[in-house]
Short mmCIF file of C-alpha atoms in Angstrom, two decimals:
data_model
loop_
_atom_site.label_atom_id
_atom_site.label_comp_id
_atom_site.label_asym_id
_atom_site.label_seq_id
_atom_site.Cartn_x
_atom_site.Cartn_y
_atom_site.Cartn_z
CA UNK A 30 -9.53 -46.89 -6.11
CA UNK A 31 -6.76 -44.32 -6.68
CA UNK A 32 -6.43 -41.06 -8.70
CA UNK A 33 -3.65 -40.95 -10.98
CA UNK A 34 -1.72 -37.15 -11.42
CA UNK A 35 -2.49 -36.48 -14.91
CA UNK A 36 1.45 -34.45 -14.55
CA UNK A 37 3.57 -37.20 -12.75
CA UNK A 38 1.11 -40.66 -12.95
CA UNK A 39 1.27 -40.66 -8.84
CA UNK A 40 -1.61 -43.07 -7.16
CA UNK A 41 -3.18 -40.62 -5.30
CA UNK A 42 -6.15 -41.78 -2.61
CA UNK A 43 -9.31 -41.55 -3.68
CA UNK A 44 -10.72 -38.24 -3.06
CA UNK A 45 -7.73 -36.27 -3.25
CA UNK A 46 -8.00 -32.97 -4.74
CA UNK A 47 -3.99 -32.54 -4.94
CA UNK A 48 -1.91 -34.76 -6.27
CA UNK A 49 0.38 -35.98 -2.80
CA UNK A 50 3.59 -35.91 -5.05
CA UNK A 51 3.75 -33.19 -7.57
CA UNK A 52 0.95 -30.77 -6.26
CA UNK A 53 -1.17 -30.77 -9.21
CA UNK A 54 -4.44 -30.52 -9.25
CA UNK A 55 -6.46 -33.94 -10.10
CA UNK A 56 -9.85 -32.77 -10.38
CA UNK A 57 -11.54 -31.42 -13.94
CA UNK A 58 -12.62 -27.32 -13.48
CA UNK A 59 -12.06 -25.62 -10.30
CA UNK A 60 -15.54 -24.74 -8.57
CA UNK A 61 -14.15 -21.26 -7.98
CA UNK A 62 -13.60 -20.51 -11.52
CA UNK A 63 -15.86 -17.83 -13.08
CA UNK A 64 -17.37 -17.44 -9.46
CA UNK A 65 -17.29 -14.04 -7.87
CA UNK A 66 -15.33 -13.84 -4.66
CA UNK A 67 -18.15 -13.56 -1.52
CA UNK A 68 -15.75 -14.36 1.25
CA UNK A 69 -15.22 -11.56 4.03
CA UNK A 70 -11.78 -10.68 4.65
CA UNK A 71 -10.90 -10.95 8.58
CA UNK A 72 -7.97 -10.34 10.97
CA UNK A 73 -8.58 -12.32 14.40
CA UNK A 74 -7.86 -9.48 17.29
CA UNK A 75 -6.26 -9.81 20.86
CA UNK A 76 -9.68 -10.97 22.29
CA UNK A 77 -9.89 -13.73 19.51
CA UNK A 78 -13.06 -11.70 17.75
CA UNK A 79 -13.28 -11.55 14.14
CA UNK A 80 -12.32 -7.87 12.58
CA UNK A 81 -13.20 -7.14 9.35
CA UNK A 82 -10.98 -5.91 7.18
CA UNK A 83 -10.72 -4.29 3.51
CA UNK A 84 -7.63 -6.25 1.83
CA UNK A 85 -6.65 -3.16 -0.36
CA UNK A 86 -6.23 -1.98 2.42
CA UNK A 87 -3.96 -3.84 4.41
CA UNK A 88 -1.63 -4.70 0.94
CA UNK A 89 -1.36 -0.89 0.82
CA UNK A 90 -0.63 -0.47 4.51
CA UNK A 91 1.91 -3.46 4.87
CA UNK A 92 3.02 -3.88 1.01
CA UNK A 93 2.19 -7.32 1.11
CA UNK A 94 -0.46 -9.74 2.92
CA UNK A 95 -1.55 -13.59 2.99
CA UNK A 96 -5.51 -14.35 2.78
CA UNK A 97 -6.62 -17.85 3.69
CA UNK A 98 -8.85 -19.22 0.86
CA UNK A 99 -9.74 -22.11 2.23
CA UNK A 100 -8.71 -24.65 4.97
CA UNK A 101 -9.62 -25.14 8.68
CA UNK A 102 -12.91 -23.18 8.55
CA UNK A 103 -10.82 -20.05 8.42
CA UNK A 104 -11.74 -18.17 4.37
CA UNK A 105 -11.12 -14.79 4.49
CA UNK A 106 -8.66 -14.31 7.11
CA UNK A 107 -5.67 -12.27 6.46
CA UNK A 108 -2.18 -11.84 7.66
CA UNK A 109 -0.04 -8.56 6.89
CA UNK A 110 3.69 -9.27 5.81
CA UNK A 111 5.18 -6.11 6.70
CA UNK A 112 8.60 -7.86 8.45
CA UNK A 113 11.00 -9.12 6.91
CA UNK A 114 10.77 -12.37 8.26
CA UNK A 115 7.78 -14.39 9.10
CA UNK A 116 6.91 -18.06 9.49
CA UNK A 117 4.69 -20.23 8.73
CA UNK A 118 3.37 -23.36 10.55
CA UNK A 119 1.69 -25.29 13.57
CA UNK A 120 3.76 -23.26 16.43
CA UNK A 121 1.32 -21.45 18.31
CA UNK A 122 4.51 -18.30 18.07
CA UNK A 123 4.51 -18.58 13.75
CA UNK A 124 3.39 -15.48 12.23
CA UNK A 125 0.93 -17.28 9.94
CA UNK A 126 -0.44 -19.71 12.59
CA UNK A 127 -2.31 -22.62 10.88
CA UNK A 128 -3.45 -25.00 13.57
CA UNK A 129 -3.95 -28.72 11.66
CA UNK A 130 -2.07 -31.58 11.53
CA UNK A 131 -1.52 -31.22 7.98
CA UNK A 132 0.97 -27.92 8.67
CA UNK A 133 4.20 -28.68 10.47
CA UNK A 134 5.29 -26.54 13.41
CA UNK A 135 7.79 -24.92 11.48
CA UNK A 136 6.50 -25.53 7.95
CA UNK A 137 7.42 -22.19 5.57
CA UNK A 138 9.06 -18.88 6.00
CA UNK A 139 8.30 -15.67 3.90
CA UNK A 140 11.91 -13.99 3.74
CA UNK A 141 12.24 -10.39 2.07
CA UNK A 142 15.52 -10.57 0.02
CA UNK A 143 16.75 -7.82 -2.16
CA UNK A 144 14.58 -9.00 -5.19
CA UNK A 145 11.59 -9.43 -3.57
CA UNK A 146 9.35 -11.88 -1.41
CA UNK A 147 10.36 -15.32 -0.95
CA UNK A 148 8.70 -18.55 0.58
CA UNK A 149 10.95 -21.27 1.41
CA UNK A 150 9.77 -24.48 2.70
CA UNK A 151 11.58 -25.53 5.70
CA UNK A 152 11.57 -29.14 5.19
CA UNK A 153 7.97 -29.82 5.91
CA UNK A 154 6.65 -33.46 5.69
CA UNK A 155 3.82 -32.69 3.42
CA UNK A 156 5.75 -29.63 1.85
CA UNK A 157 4.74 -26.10 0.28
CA UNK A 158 3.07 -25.61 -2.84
CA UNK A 159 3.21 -22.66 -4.73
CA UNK A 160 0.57 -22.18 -8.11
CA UNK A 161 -0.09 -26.03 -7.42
CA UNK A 162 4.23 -27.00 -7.90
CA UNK A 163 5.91 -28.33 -4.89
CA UNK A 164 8.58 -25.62 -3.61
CA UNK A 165 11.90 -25.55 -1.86
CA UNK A 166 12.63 -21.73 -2.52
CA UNK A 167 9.84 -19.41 -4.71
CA UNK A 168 9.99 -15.43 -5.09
CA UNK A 169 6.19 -14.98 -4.99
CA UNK A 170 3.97 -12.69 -6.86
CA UNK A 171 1.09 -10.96 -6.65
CA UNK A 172 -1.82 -13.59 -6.95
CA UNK A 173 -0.11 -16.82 -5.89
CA UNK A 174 -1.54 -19.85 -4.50
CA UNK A 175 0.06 -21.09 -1.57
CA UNK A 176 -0.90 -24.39 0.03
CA UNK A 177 0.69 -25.33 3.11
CA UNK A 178 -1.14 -28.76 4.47
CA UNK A 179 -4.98 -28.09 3.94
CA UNK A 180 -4.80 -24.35 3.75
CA UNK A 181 -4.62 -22.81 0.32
CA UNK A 182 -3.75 -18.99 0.54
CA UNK A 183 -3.51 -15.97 -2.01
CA UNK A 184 -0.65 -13.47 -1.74
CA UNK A 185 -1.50 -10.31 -2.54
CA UNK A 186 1.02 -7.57 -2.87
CA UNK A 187 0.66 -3.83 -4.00
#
């Protein structure tokens, strides 16, 4: 049985929390909402052990930083964006590495541009979402939802 988009009408698979098409969410009220955050924020080190981290932190330190919500079995790990460049996608050399066949090797670049932060999707097969609307260019703001494949991740900025 499918799941129609309640914004475009797309047959979705059953099961499908996103709609494939538009991004939207299908489901009624997010299990999040109302919920107090528990997750630990992370960085993974050199040795590939878990770090904690305080985000305020880091957004402080770099300006700007990516935290995985969910996705892979990886909440709560962060990525500083203090270059003006940095990608986004399966390749083990992306800045943001998400590992799942979901993300294309070269799925999304952030690029600093004189107005601000900017994801662009670099013609990804499942594409880049941003606040649950499929994206080809998006200045981001502090708070956004960014889902690339399976991972959904909040950008935080100072």
């Amino acid at each position: 049985m499918a799941v129609h988009c309640p914004e475009c009408g797309f047959a979705n698979p059953e099961g499908a929390n996103y709609c494939q098409k538009c991004g939207a969410y299908l489901g009624g009220v997010h299990k999040d909402e109302g919920e107090e955050p528990t997750t630990m924020t992370y960085r993974v080190d050199e040795t590939g052990d878990m770090q904690p981290v305080d985000i305020d932190e880091v957004v402080q330190e770099s300006g700007a930083a990516l935290v995985i919500r969910a996705g892979g079995g990886r909440a709560g790990e962060s990525f500083s964006i203090d270059e003006d460049r940095v990608s986004i996608g399966r390749s083990p050399d992306a800045g943001v590495f998400l590992d799942d066949v979901t993300v294309s090797r070269n799925h999304a670049l952030l690029v600093r541009r004189r107005d601000g932060l900017y994801i662009d999707d670099l013609g990804s097969l499942n594409g880049t979402y941003v606040n649950r609307r499929r994206i080809e260019s998006h200045r981001l703001a502090d708070g956004d939802e960014i889902q690339v494949g399976k991972y959904k991740l909040s950008y935080l900025e100072r």
